[in-house]
Short mmCIF file of N, CA and C in Angstrom, two decimals:
data_model
loop_
_atom_site.label_atom_id
_atom_site.label_comp_id
_atom_site.label_asym_id
_atom_site.label_seq_id
_atom_site.Cartn_x
_atom_site.Cartn_y
_atom_site.Cartn_z
N LYS A 1 -4.17 19.30 7.09
CA LYS A 1 -4.00 17.97 6.53
C LYS A 1 -4.89 17.84 5.31
N PHE A 2 -4.42 17.04 4.37
CA PHE A 2 -5.16 16.87 3.13
C PHE A 2 -4.88 15.49 2.56
N VAL A 3 -5.67 15.11 1.59
CA VAL A 3 -5.47 13.88 0.82
C VAL A 3 -4.95 14.32 -0.54
N ARG A 4 -3.79 13.81 -0.93
CA ARG A 4 -3.21 14.17 -2.22
C ARG A 4 -3.43 13.02 -3.20
N LEU A 5 -3.96 13.37 -4.35
CA LEU A 5 -4.20 12.39 -5.41
C LEU A 5 -3.38 12.74 -6.64
N ARG A 6 -3.11 11.75 -7.47
CA ARG A 6 -2.37 11.88 -8.72
C ARG A 6 -0.94 12.38 -8.48
N GLU A 7 -0.31 11.90 -7.43
CA GLU A 7 1.08 12.27 -7.13
C GLU A 7 1.98 11.09 -7.44
N TYR A 8 3.16 11.36 -7.97
CA TYR A 8 4.16 10.33 -8.23
C TYR A 8 5.49 10.74 -7.61
N ASN A 9 5.97 11.92 -7.97
CA ASN A 9 7.24 12.43 -7.46
C ASN A 9 6.94 13.73 -6.72
N ILE A 10 7.20 13.75 -5.42
CA ILE A 10 6.84 14.93 -4.62
C ILE A 10 7.68 16.16 -4.95
N HIS A 11 8.78 15.99 -5.72
CA HIS A 11 9.65 17.11 -6.05
C HIS A 11 9.36 17.73 -7.41
N THR A 12 8.47 17.12 -8.21
CA THR A 12 8.18 17.66 -9.54
C THR A 12 6.68 17.79 -9.74
N ASN A 13 6.31 18.76 -10.55
CA ASN A 13 4.92 18.91 -10.95
C ASN A 13 4.90 19.66 -12.28
N PRO A 14 4.42 19.09 -13.36
CA PRO A 14 3.76 17.79 -13.37
C PRO A 14 4.78 16.65 -13.30
N ASP A 15 4.26 15.48 -12.98
CA ASP A 15 5.09 14.28 -12.94
C ASP A 15 5.15 13.69 -14.34
N CYS A 16 6.37 13.43 -14.80
CA CYS A 16 6.54 12.87 -16.14
C CYS A 16 7.40 11.61 -16.07
N VAL A 17 7.08 10.67 -16.91
CA VAL A 17 7.85 9.43 -17.03
C VAL A 17 8.34 9.35 -18.47
N TYR A 18 9.58 8.94 -18.63
CA TYR A 18 10.16 8.83 -19.97
C TYR A 18 10.41 7.36 -20.26
N GLU A 19 9.83 6.89 -21.38
CA GLU A 19 10.04 5.50 -21.81
C GLU A 19 10.24 5.50 -23.31
N ASN A 20 11.34 4.89 -23.76
CA ASN A 20 11.62 4.78 -25.19
C ASN A 20 11.50 6.13 -25.91
N ASP A 21 12.12 7.14 -25.37
CA ASP A 21 12.10 8.49 -25.93
C ASP A 21 10.72 9.13 -25.97
N LEU A 22 9.75 8.58 -25.26
CA LEU A 22 8.42 9.17 -25.17
C LEU A 22 8.23 9.77 -23.78
N LYS A 23 7.61 10.92 -23.74
CA LYS A 23 7.36 11.61 -22.48
C LYS A 23 5.87 11.48 -22.16
N ASP A 24 5.56 10.96 -20.98
CA ASP A 24 4.17 10.80 -20.55
C ASP A 24 4.02 11.53 -19.22
N CYS A 25 3.24 12.60 -19.21
CA CYS A 25 3.06 13.40 -18.00
C CYS A 25 1.67 13.19 -17.42
N SER A 26 1.63 13.16 -16.11
CA SER A 26 0.35 12.96 -15.42
C SER A 26 -0.43 14.27 -15.37
N ASP A 27 -1.69 14.14 -15.00
CA ASP A 27 -2.50 15.31 -14.73
C ASP A 27 -1.95 15.98 -13.47
N ASP A 28 -2.29 17.23 -13.26
CA ASP A 28 -1.85 17.92 -12.05
C ASP A 28 -2.37 17.20 -10.81
N MET A 29 -1.59 17.26 -9.75
CA MET A 29 -2.01 16.65 -8.48
C MET A 29 -3.21 17.40 -7.93
N ILE A 30 -3.94 16.73 -7.07
CA ILE A 30 -5.12 17.32 -6.43
C ILE A 30 -4.96 17.15 -4.92
N ASP A 31 -5.13 18.22 -4.16
CA ASP A 31 -5.16 18.15 -2.70
C ASP A 31 -6.59 18.38 -2.25
N LEU A 32 -7.13 17.42 -1.50
CA LEU A 32 -8.50 17.50 -1.00
C LEU A 32 -8.49 17.49 0.52
N VAL A 33 -9.27 18.36 1.12
CA VAL A 33 -9.41 18.39 2.58
C VAL A 33 -10.43 17.32 2.97
N PRO A 34 -10.07 16.43 3.89
CA PRO A 34 -11.03 15.39 4.30
C PRO A 34 -12.24 16.00 5.01
N GLN A 35 -13.41 15.47 4.70
CA GLN A 35 -14.62 15.84 5.43
C GLN A 35 -14.60 15.19 6.80
N ALA A 36 -14.13 13.93 6.82
CA ALA A 36 -14.10 13.18 8.08
C ALA A 36 -13.06 12.07 7.99
N VAL A 37 -12.44 11.77 9.12
CA VAL A 37 -11.56 10.61 9.26
C VAL A 37 -12.24 9.71 10.28
N ILE A 38 -12.55 8.48 9.84
CA ILE A 38 -13.34 7.57 10.67
C ILE A 38 -12.50 6.35 11.02
N PRO A 39 -11.88 6.32 12.21
CA PRO A 39 -11.08 5.14 12.59
C PRO A 39 -11.98 3.94 12.87
N HIS A 40 -11.41 2.76 12.70
CA HIS A 40 -12.15 1.53 13.03
C HIS A 40 -12.57 1.62 14.50
N PRO A 41 -13.81 1.27 14.82
CA PRO A 41 -14.29 1.40 16.20
C PRO A 41 -13.52 0.55 17.21
N GLU A 42 -12.84 -0.50 16.76
CA GLU A 42 -12.09 -1.36 17.68
C GLU A 42 -10.59 -1.07 17.67
N TYR A 43 -10.16 0.00 17.00
CA TYR A 43 -8.74 0.32 16.96
C TYR A 43 -8.25 0.77 18.34
N ASP A 44 -7.10 0.25 18.74
CA ASP A 44 -6.48 0.61 20.02
C ASP A 44 -5.02 0.96 19.75
N SER A 45 -4.68 2.23 19.83
CA SER A 45 -3.32 2.67 19.52
C SER A 45 -2.29 2.11 20.49
N GLU A 46 -2.71 1.65 21.67
CA GLU A 46 -1.80 1.09 22.66
C GLU A 46 -1.54 -0.40 22.45
N SER A 47 -2.30 -1.03 21.58
CA SER A 47 -2.18 -2.47 21.35
C SER A 47 -0.92 -2.78 20.54
N SER A 48 -0.21 -3.84 20.91
CA SER A 48 0.99 -4.22 20.17
C SER A 48 0.67 -4.96 18.89
N ASN A 49 -0.54 -5.52 18.76
CA ASN A 49 -0.82 -6.31 17.56
C ASN A 49 -1.38 -5.49 16.41
N GLN A 50 -1.75 -4.25 16.66
CA GLN A 50 -2.21 -3.33 15.62
C GLN A 50 -3.39 -3.86 14.79
N GLN A 51 -4.21 -4.73 15.39
CA GLN A 51 -5.42 -5.14 14.71
C GLN A 51 -6.34 -3.94 14.60
N HIS A 52 -7.08 -3.88 13.55
CA HIS A 52 -8.03 -2.79 13.28
C HIS A 52 -7.32 -1.46 13.05
N ASP A 53 -6.06 -1.49 12.62
CA ASP A 53 -5.27 -0.29 12.35
C ASP A 53 -5.68 0.26 10.98
N ILE A 54 -6.87 0.83 10.92
CA ILE A 54 -7.42 1.29 9.64
C ILE A 54 -8.43 2.41 9.91
N ALA A 55 -8.57 3.27 8.95
CA ALA A 55 -9.58 4.34 9.03
C ALA A 55 -10.09 4.62 7.63
N LEU A 56 -11.27 5.14 7.55
CA LEU A 56 -11.82 5.61 6.28
C LEU A 56 -11.68 7.13 6.25
N ILE A 57 -11.39 7.66 5.07
CA ILE A 57 -11.32 9.10 4.90
C ILE A 57 -12.42 9.50 3.93
N ARG A 58 -13.31 10.32 4.39
CA ARG A 58 -14.41 10.79 3.53
C ARG A 58 -13.98 12.12 2.90
N ILE A 59 -14.08 12.17 1.57
CA ILE A 59 -13.81 13.42 0.85
C ILE A 59 -15.11 13.91 0.23
N GLU A 60 -15.22 15.22 0.10
CA GLU A 60 -16.48 15.82 -0.34
C GLU A 60 -16.76 15.57 -1.82
N GLN A 61 -15.73 15.66 -2.63
CA GLN A 61 -15.95 15.52 -4.07
C GLN A 61 -15.23 14.30 -4.60
N THR A 62 -15.76 13.73 -5.67
CA THR A 62 -15.10 12.63 -6.35
C THR A 62 -14.38 13.22 -7.55
N PRO A 63 -13.05 13.17 -7.56
CA PRO A 63 -12.33 13.74 -8.70
C PRO A 63 -12.54 12.87 -9.94
N PRO A 64 -12.39 13.44 -11.12
CA PRO A 64 -12.58 12.64 -12.34
C PRO A 64 -11.48 11.59 -12.47
N PHE A 65 -11.86 10.40 -12.93
CA PHE A 65 -10.88 9.35 -13.16
C PHE A 65 -10.16 9.61 -14.48
N THR A 66 -8.86 9.32 -14.47
CA THR A 66 -8.01 9.51 -15.65
C THR A 66 -7.06 8.32 -15.71
N ASP A 67 -6.09 8.37 -16.62
CA ASP A 67 -5.07 7.32 -16.66
C ASP A 67 -4.22 7.32 -15.40
N PHE A 68 -4.25 8.41 -14.63
CA PHE A 68 -3.41 8.54 -13.45
C PHE A 68 -4.19 8.49 -12.14
N LEU A 69 -5.49 8.33 -12.24
CA LEU A 69 -6.33 8.21 -11.05
C LEU A 69 -7.50 7.29 -11.40
N ARG A 70 -7.50 6.13 -10.78
CA ARG A 70 -8.54 5.15 -11.07
C ARG A 70 -9.08 4.58 -9.76
N SER A 71 -10.24 3.99 -9.86
CA SER A 71 -10.79 3.29 -8.70
C SER A 71 -10.20 1.89 -8.66
N ILE A 72 -10.40 1.21 -7.55
CA ILE A 72 -9.97 -0.18 -7.42
C ILE A 72 -11.16 -0.97 -6.90
N CYS A 73 -11.29 -2.20 -7.35
CA CYS A 73 -12.45 -3.01 -6.98
C CYS A 73 -12.25 -3.65 -5.61
N LEU A 74 -13.36 -3.81 -4.91
CA LEU A 74 -13.35 -4.57 -3.66
C LEU A 74 -13.42 -6.04 -4.01
N PRO A 75 -12.79 -6.91 -3.22
CA PRO A 75 -12.83 -8.34 -3.52
C PRO A 75 -14.25 -8.89 -3.39
N GLU A 76 -14.56 -9.87 -4.23
CA GLU A 76 -15.88 -10.49 -4.20
C GLU A 76 -16.01 -11.50 -3.07
N GLN A 77 -14.87 -11.96 -2.56
CA GLN A 77 -14.87 -12.93 -1.45
C GLN A 77 -13.62 -12.70 -0.62
N ASN A 78 -13.54 -13.38 0.50
CA ASN A 78 -12.35 -13.30 1.34
C ASN A 78 -11.16 -13.78 0.53
N PHE A 79 -10.16 -12.93 0.36
CA PHE A 79 -9.00 -13.26 -0.46
C PHE A 79 -8.31 -14.54 -0.01
N GLU A 80 -8.15 -14.69 1.31
CA GLU A 80 -7.41 -15.84 1.83
C GLU A 80 -8.09 -17.16 1.51
N SER A 81 -9.41 -17.16 1.35
CA SER A 81 -10.11 -18.42 1.08
C SER A 81 -9.83 -18.93 -0.33
N SER A 82 -9.38 -18.05 -1.23
CA SER A 82 -9.13 -18.48 -2.60
C SER A 82 -7.67 -18.35 -3.02
N ALA A 83 -6.83 -17.77 -2.18
CA ALA A 83 -5.44 -17.50 -2.56
C ALA A 83 -4.57 -18.74 -2.45
N THR A 84 -3.63 -18.84 -3.36
CA THR A 84 -2.63 -19.90 -3.28
C THR A 84 -1.33 -19.29 -2.77
N PRO A 85 -0.59 -20.01 -1.92
CA PRO A 85 0.68 -19.48 -1.43
C PRO A 85 1.58 -19.09 -2.60
N GLY A 86 2.19 -17.94 -2.49
CA GLY A 86 3.09 -17.45 -3.54
C GLY A 86 2.41 -16.59 -4.58
N LYS A 87 1.07 -16.49 -4.58
CA LYS A 87 0.39 -15.63 -5.55
C LYS A 87 0.97 -14.23 -5.44
N LYS A 88 1.31 -13.65 -6.57
CA LYS A 88 1.94 -12.33 -6.58
C LYS A 88 0.92 -11.23 -6.30
N LEU A 89 1.27 -10.38 -5.35
CA LEU A 89 0.49 -9.22 -4.99
C LEU A 89 1.35 -7.99 -5.24
N SER A 90 0.73 -6.85 -5.38
CA SER A 90 1.47 -5.61 -5.63
C SER A 90 1.19 -4.60 -4.52
N VAL A 91 2.20 -3.82 -4.22
CA VAL A 91 2.07 -2.75 -3.24
C VAL A 91 2.80 -1.53 -3.79
N SER A 92 2.32 -0.35 -3.46
CA SER A 92 3.01 0.87 -3.88
C SER A 92 2.97 1.87 -2.73
N GLY A 93 3.99 2.71 -2.66
CA GLY A 93 4.02 3.71 -1.59
C GLY A 93 5.30 4.52 -1.60
N TRP A 94 5.37 5.47 -0.68
CA TRP A 94 6.50 6.38 -0.56
C TRP A 94 7.33 6.06 0.69
N GLY A 95 7.39 4.82 1.09
CA GLY A 95 8.09 4.45 2.31
C GLY A 95 9.60 4.56 2.20
N ARG A 96 10.25 4.35 3.35
CA ARG A 96 11.71 4.42 3.43
C ARG A 96 12.32 3.32 2.54
N THR A 97 13.42 3.65 1.88
CA THR A 97 14.07 2.70 0.99
C THR A 97 15.57 2.97 0.96
N ASP A 98 16.34 1.95 0.64
CA ASP A 98 17.79 2.12 0.50
C ASP A 98 18.18 2.84 -0.79
N ILE A 99 17.25 2.92 -1.75
CA ILE A 99 17.57 3.52 -3.05
C ILE A 99 18.09 4.95 -2.92
N PHE A 100 17.50 5.73 -2.01
CA PHE A 100 17.86 7.14 -1.89
C PHE A 100 18.74 7.45 -0.68
N LYS A 101 19.19 6.43 0.07
CA LYS A 101 19.90 6.71 1.32
C LYS A 101 21.22 7.44 1.11
N ASP A 102 21.92 7.19 -0.01
CA ASP A 102 23.20 7.88 -0.25
C ASP A 102 22.99 9.37 -0.48
N ASN A 103 21.91 9.74 -1.16
CA ASN A 103 21.65 11.15 -1.48
C ASN A 103 20.87 11.87 -0.38
N LEU A 104 19.93 11.17 0.24
CA LEU A 104 19.00 11.83 1.16
C LEU A 104 19.16 11.41 2.62
N GLY A 105 19.91 10.36 2.88
CA GLY A 105 20.07 9.86 4.25
C GLY A 105 19.24 8.61 4.47
N PRO A 106 19.56 7.84 5.53
CA PRO A 106 18.93 6.54 5.74
C PRO A 106 17.48 6.59 6.23
N ASP A 107 17.05 7.67 6.83
CA ASP A 107 15.70 7.70 7.40
C ASP A 107 14.74 8.60 6.64
N VAL A 108 15.03 8.84 5.38
CA VAL A 108 14.18 9.72 4.57
C VAL A 108 13.23 8.87 3.74
N LEU A 109 11.98 9.30 3.66
CA LEU A 109 11.01 8.60 2.83
C LEU A 109 11.32 8.85 1.36
N SER A 110 10.92 7.93 0.51
CA SER A 110 11.15 8.07 -0.92
C SER A 110 10.36 9.25 -1.47
N PRO A 111 10.98 10.10 -2.30
CA PRO A 111 10.23 11.18 -2.93
C PRO A 111 9.40 10.69 -4.12
N ILE A 112 9.67 9.47 -4.56
CA ILE A 112 8.99 8.89 -5.72
C ILE A 112 8.19 7.69 -5.26
N LYS A 113 6.96 7.59 -5.75
CA LYS A 113 6.14 6.42 -5.40
C LYS A 113 6.77 5.18 -6.04
N LEU A 114 7.04 4.19 -5.20
CA LEU A 114 7.65 2.95 -5.66
C LEU A 114 6.61 1.85 -5.66
N LYS A 115 6.87 0.82 -6.46
CA LYS A 115 5.97 -0.33 -6.48
C LYS A 115 6.80 -1.60 -6.32
N LEU A 116 6.14 -2.63 -5.83
CA LEU A 116 6.83 -3.86 -5.49
C LEU A 116 5.86 -5.03 -5.62
N SER A 117 6.37 -6.15 -6.08
CA SER A 117 5.59 -7.38 -6.15
C SER A 117 6.02 -8.28 -4.99
N LEU A 118 5.04 -8.76 -4.22
CA LEU A 118 5.30 -9.61 -3.06
C LEU A 118 4.41 -10.84 -3.13
N PRO A 119 4.91 -12.00 -2.69
CA PRO A 119 4.07 -13.19 -2.70
C PRO A 119 3.16 -13.26 -1.47
N TYR A 120 1.98 -13.81 -1.67
CA TYR A 120 1.07 -14.08 -0.55
C TYR A 120 1.69 -15.18 0.30
N VAL A 121 1.62 -15.03 1.62
CA VAL A 121 2.15 -16.02 2.56
C VAL A 121 0.99 -16.58 3.37
N GLU A 122 0.86 -17.91 3.37
CA GLU A 122 -0.27 -18.53 4.08
C GLU A 122 -0.16 -18.25 5.59
N ARG A 123 -1.30 -18.24 6.23
CA ARG A 123 -1.45 -17.84 7.63
C ARG A 123 -0.53 -18.61 8.58
N GLU A 124 -0.42 -19.93 8.44
CA GLU A 124 0.39 -20.73 9.35
C GLU A 124 1.87 -20.33 9.29
N LYS A 125 2.39 -20.17 8.08
CA LYS A 125 3.79 -19.78 7.91
C LYS A 125 4.02 -18.37 8.46
N CYS A 126 3.08 -17.48 8.22
CA CYS A 126 3.18 -16.11 8.72
C CYS A 126 3.19 -16.08 10.25
N SER A 127 2.30 -16.85 10.85
CA SER A 127 2.23 -16.89 12.32
C SER A 127 3.55 -17.35 12.92
N LYS A 128 4.20 -18.33 12.30
CA LYS A 128 5.50 -18.80 12.78
C LYS A 128 6.55 -17.69 12.69
N THR A 129 6.49 -16.92 11.62
CA THR A 129 7.44 -15.82 11.43
C THR A 129 7.32 -14.78 12.53
N PHE A 130 6.08 -14.45 12.91
CA PHE A 130 5.84 -13.40 13.90
C PHE A 130 5.94 -13.89 15.35
N ARG A 131 5.99 -15.18 15.57
CA ARG A 131 6.01 -15.72 16.94
C ARG A 131 7.11 -15.13 17.82
N PRO A 132 8.36 -14.95 17.33
CA PRO A 132 9.41 -14.38 18.20
C PRO A 132 9.10 -12.98 18.71
N TRP A 133 8.21 -12.27 18.06
CA TRP A 133 7.84 -10.91 18.48
C TRP A 133 6.56 -10.91 19.32
N SER A 134 6.09 -12.08 19.70
CA SER A 134 4.85 -12.23 20.49
C SER A 134 3.67 -11.54 19.81
N PHE A 135 3.62 -11.66 18.52
CA PHE A 135 2.55 -11.05 17.74
C PHE A 135 1.64 -12.15 17.21
N ALA A 136 0.35 -11.99 17.43
CA ALA A 136 -0.62 -12.96 16.92
C ALA A 136 -1.40 -12.31 15.78
N LEU A 137 -1.45 -12.99 14.67
CA LEU A 137 -2.19 -12.51 13.51
C LEU A 137 -3.68 -12.53 13.81
N GLY A 138 -4.34 -11.40 13.62
CA GLY A 138 -5.78 -11.31 13.88
C GLY A 138 -6.60 -11.85 12.74
N PRO A 139 -7.91 -12.01 12.94
CA PRO A 139 -8.76 -12.60 11.90
C PRO A 139 -8.85 -11.76 10.63
N GLY A 140 -8.63 -10.47 10.71
CA GLY A 140 -8.70 -9.62 9.52
C GLY A 140 -7.35 -9.29 8.93
N GLN A 141 -6.30 -9.97 9.40
CA GLN A 141 -4.95 -9.67 8.93
C GLN A 141 -4.42 -10.82 8.09
N MET A 142 -3.51 -10.49 7.17
CA MET A 142 -2.88 -11.48 6.31
C MET A 142 -1.44 -11.06 6.08
N CYS A 143 -0.67 -11.90 5.40
CA CYS A 143 0.75 -11.62 5.18
C CYS A 143 1.12 -11.71 3.71
N ALA A 144 2.08 -10.89 3.34
CA ALA A 144 2.70 -10.95 2.02
C ALA A 144 4.17 -10.62 2.22
N GLY A 145 5.02 -11.21 1.41
CA GLY A 145 6.45 -10.90 1.49
C GLY A 145 7.29 -12.12 1.77
N GLY A 146 8.37 -11.90 2.52
CA GLY A 146 9.26 -12.99 2.87
C GLY A 146 10.42 -13.18 1.91
N GLU A 147 10.55 -12.31 0.91
CA GLU A 147 11.66 -12.41 -0.02
C GLU A 147 12.76 -11.44 0.41
N ARG A 148 14.00 -11.87 0.26
CA ARG A 148 15.15 -11.07 0.69
C ARG A 148 15.19 -9.73 -0.06
N ALA A 149 15.39 -8.66 0.70
CA ALA A 149 15.56 -7.30 0.19
C ALA A 149 14.32 -6.77 -0.55
N LYS A 150 13.15 -7.37 -0.28
CA LYS A 150 11.90 -6.88 -0.87
C LYS A 150 10.87 -6.78 0.24
N ASP A 151 10.50 -5.56 0.60
CA ASP A 151 9.55 -5.40 1.70
C ASP A 151 9.00 -3.98 1.68
N THR A 152 7.89 -3.80 2.34
CA THR A 152 7.42 -2.45 2.62
C THR A 152 8.20 -1.96 3.83
N CYS A 153 8.14 -0.66 4.10
CA CYS A 153 8.93 -0.12 5.21
C CYS A 153 8.19 1.04 5.85
N ALA A 154 8.82 1.67 6.82
CA ALA A 154 8.23 2.82 7.50
C ALA A 154 7.79 3.83 6.44
N GLY A 155 6.59 4.33 6.57
CA GLY A 155 6.05 5.28 5.61
C GLY A 155 5.11 4.65 4.61
N ASP A 156 5.11 3.32 4.53
CA ASP A 156 4.22 2.62 3.60
C ASP A 156 2.88 2.25 4.22
N SER A 157 2.74 2.40 5.53
CA SER A 157 1.47 2.05 6.18
C SER A 157 0.33 2.82 5.53
N GLY A 158 -0.75 2.11 5.27
CA GLY A 158 -1.91 2.70 4.60
C GLY A 158 -1.89 2.48 3.10
N SER A 159 -0.76 2.00 2.57
CA SER A 159 -0.67 1.74 1.14
C SER A 159 -1.50 0.53 0.76
N PRO A 160 -1.98 0.48 -0.48
CA PRO A 160 -2.80 -0.65 -0.90
C PRO A 160 -1.97 -1.89 -1.20
N LEU A 161 -2.49 -3.05 -0.80
CA LEU A 161 -1.96 -4.34 -1.22
C LEU A 161 -2.97 -4.84 -2.25
N MET A 162 -2.51 -5.05 -3.48
CA MET A 162 -3.43 -5.28 -4.59
C MET A 162 -3.16 -6.61 -5.29
N SER A 163 -4.22 -7.17 -5.85
CA SER A 163 -4.08 -8.37 -6.68
C SER A 163 -4.71 -8.08 -8.04
N TYR A 164 -4.16 -8.71 -9.05
CA TYR A 164 -4.63 -8.49 -10.42
C TYR A 164 -5.27 -9.76 -10.94
N ASP A 165 -6.49 -9.64 -11.44
CA ASP A 165 -7.21 -10.76 -12.05
C ASP A 165 -6.95 -10.69 -13.56
N MET A 166 -6.08 -11.56 -14.05
CA MET A 166 -5.69 -11.51 -15.46
C MET A 166 -6.85 -11.85 -16.40
N LYS A 167 -7.73 -12.74 -15.97
CA LYS A 167 -8.85 -13.13 -16.83
C LYS A 167 -9.80 -11.96 -17.08
N ARG A 168 -10.01 -11.15 -16.05
CA ARG A 168 -10.96 -10.04 -16.16
C ARG A 168 -10.28 -8.68 -16.35
N ALA A 169 -8.94 -8.66 -16.26
CA ALA A 169 -8.16 -7.42 -16.37
C ALA A 169 -8.65 -6.39 -15.36
N ILE A 170 -8.74 -6.82 -14.09
CA ILE A 170 -9.24 -5.96 -13.02
C ILE A 170 -8.29 -6.02 -11.82
N TRP A 171 -8.00 -4.87 -11.22
CA TRP A 171 -7.25 -4.80 -9.98
C TRP A 171 -8.23 -4.83 -8.80
N TYR A 172 -7.85 -5.57 -7.76
CA TYR A 172 -8.64 -5.66 -6.53
C TYR A 172 -7.79 -5.20 -5.35
N ILE A 173 -8.42 -4.54 -4.40
CA ILE A 173 -7.75 -4.24 -3.14
C ILE A 173 -7.80 -5.52 -2.31
N THR A 174 -6.65 -6.00 -1.91
CA THR A 174 -6.55 -7.26 -1.18
C THR A 174 -6.32 -7.00 0.30
N GLY A 175 -5.62 -5.92 0.59
CA GLY A 175 -5.31 -5.57 1.97
C GLY A 175 -4.73 -4.17 2.02
N ILE A 176 -4.33 -3.78 3.20
CA ILE A 176 -3.73 -2.47 3.42
C ILE A 176 -2.49 -2.67 4.29
N VAL A 177 -1.37 -2.11 3.86
CA VAL A 177 -0.11 -2.26 4.60
C VAL A 177 -0.26 -1.67 5.99
N SER A 178 0.15 -2.46 6.99
CA SER A 178 0.03 -2.00 8.37
C SER A 178 1.34 -2.12 9.13
N LEU A 179 1.97 -3.28 9.11
CA LEU A 179 3.18 -3.47 9.90
C LEU A 179 4.04 -4.56 9.29
N GLY A 180 5.26 -4.68 9.80
CA GLY A 180 6.19 -5.69 9.33
C GLY A 180 7.03 -6.22 10.48
N VAL A 181 7.92 -7.14 10.16
CA VAL A 181 8.73 -7.76 11.20
C VAL A 181 9.90 -6.89 11.64
N ARG A 182 10.26 -5.87 10.88
CA ARG A 182 11.39 -5.02 11.27
C ARG A 182 10.92 -3.67 11.69
#
């Protein structure tokens, strides 16, 4: 097992994007062997609510930051205390999608990292949504989404949920994708 950095399309290397007749290629991908995987001490794989479904991965070396590999800031305060309903958040990942189902089949993960904008959903509305599944939102959990045909899916767990501060031009980690209603 390894941690792969600077990956976009798992079928090509290097990864290149073409925009307006310009070719922009990323740096080569990096595979790093984790030194340690540290699950949350309160994580319970048998629990239906998946609270504390998170782990830290310690890597030995810090790779150099480039246009294709950057750090992300931790929030200065609890996001929910300052968020307004509908605030746009971003998520990216290689989860299952309908885009490739005709070519690759319905249960295949995306070979290309996809990104999506989702609105923040206030706790009360989210709790009502999850009630039919007997799921209770934990104190460290929040919701984003609720728009038709826009969602994270199987394979996106662990992906970052991010917010952008336009005044400071800084990305913040707001949450981590864990589960959904489907």
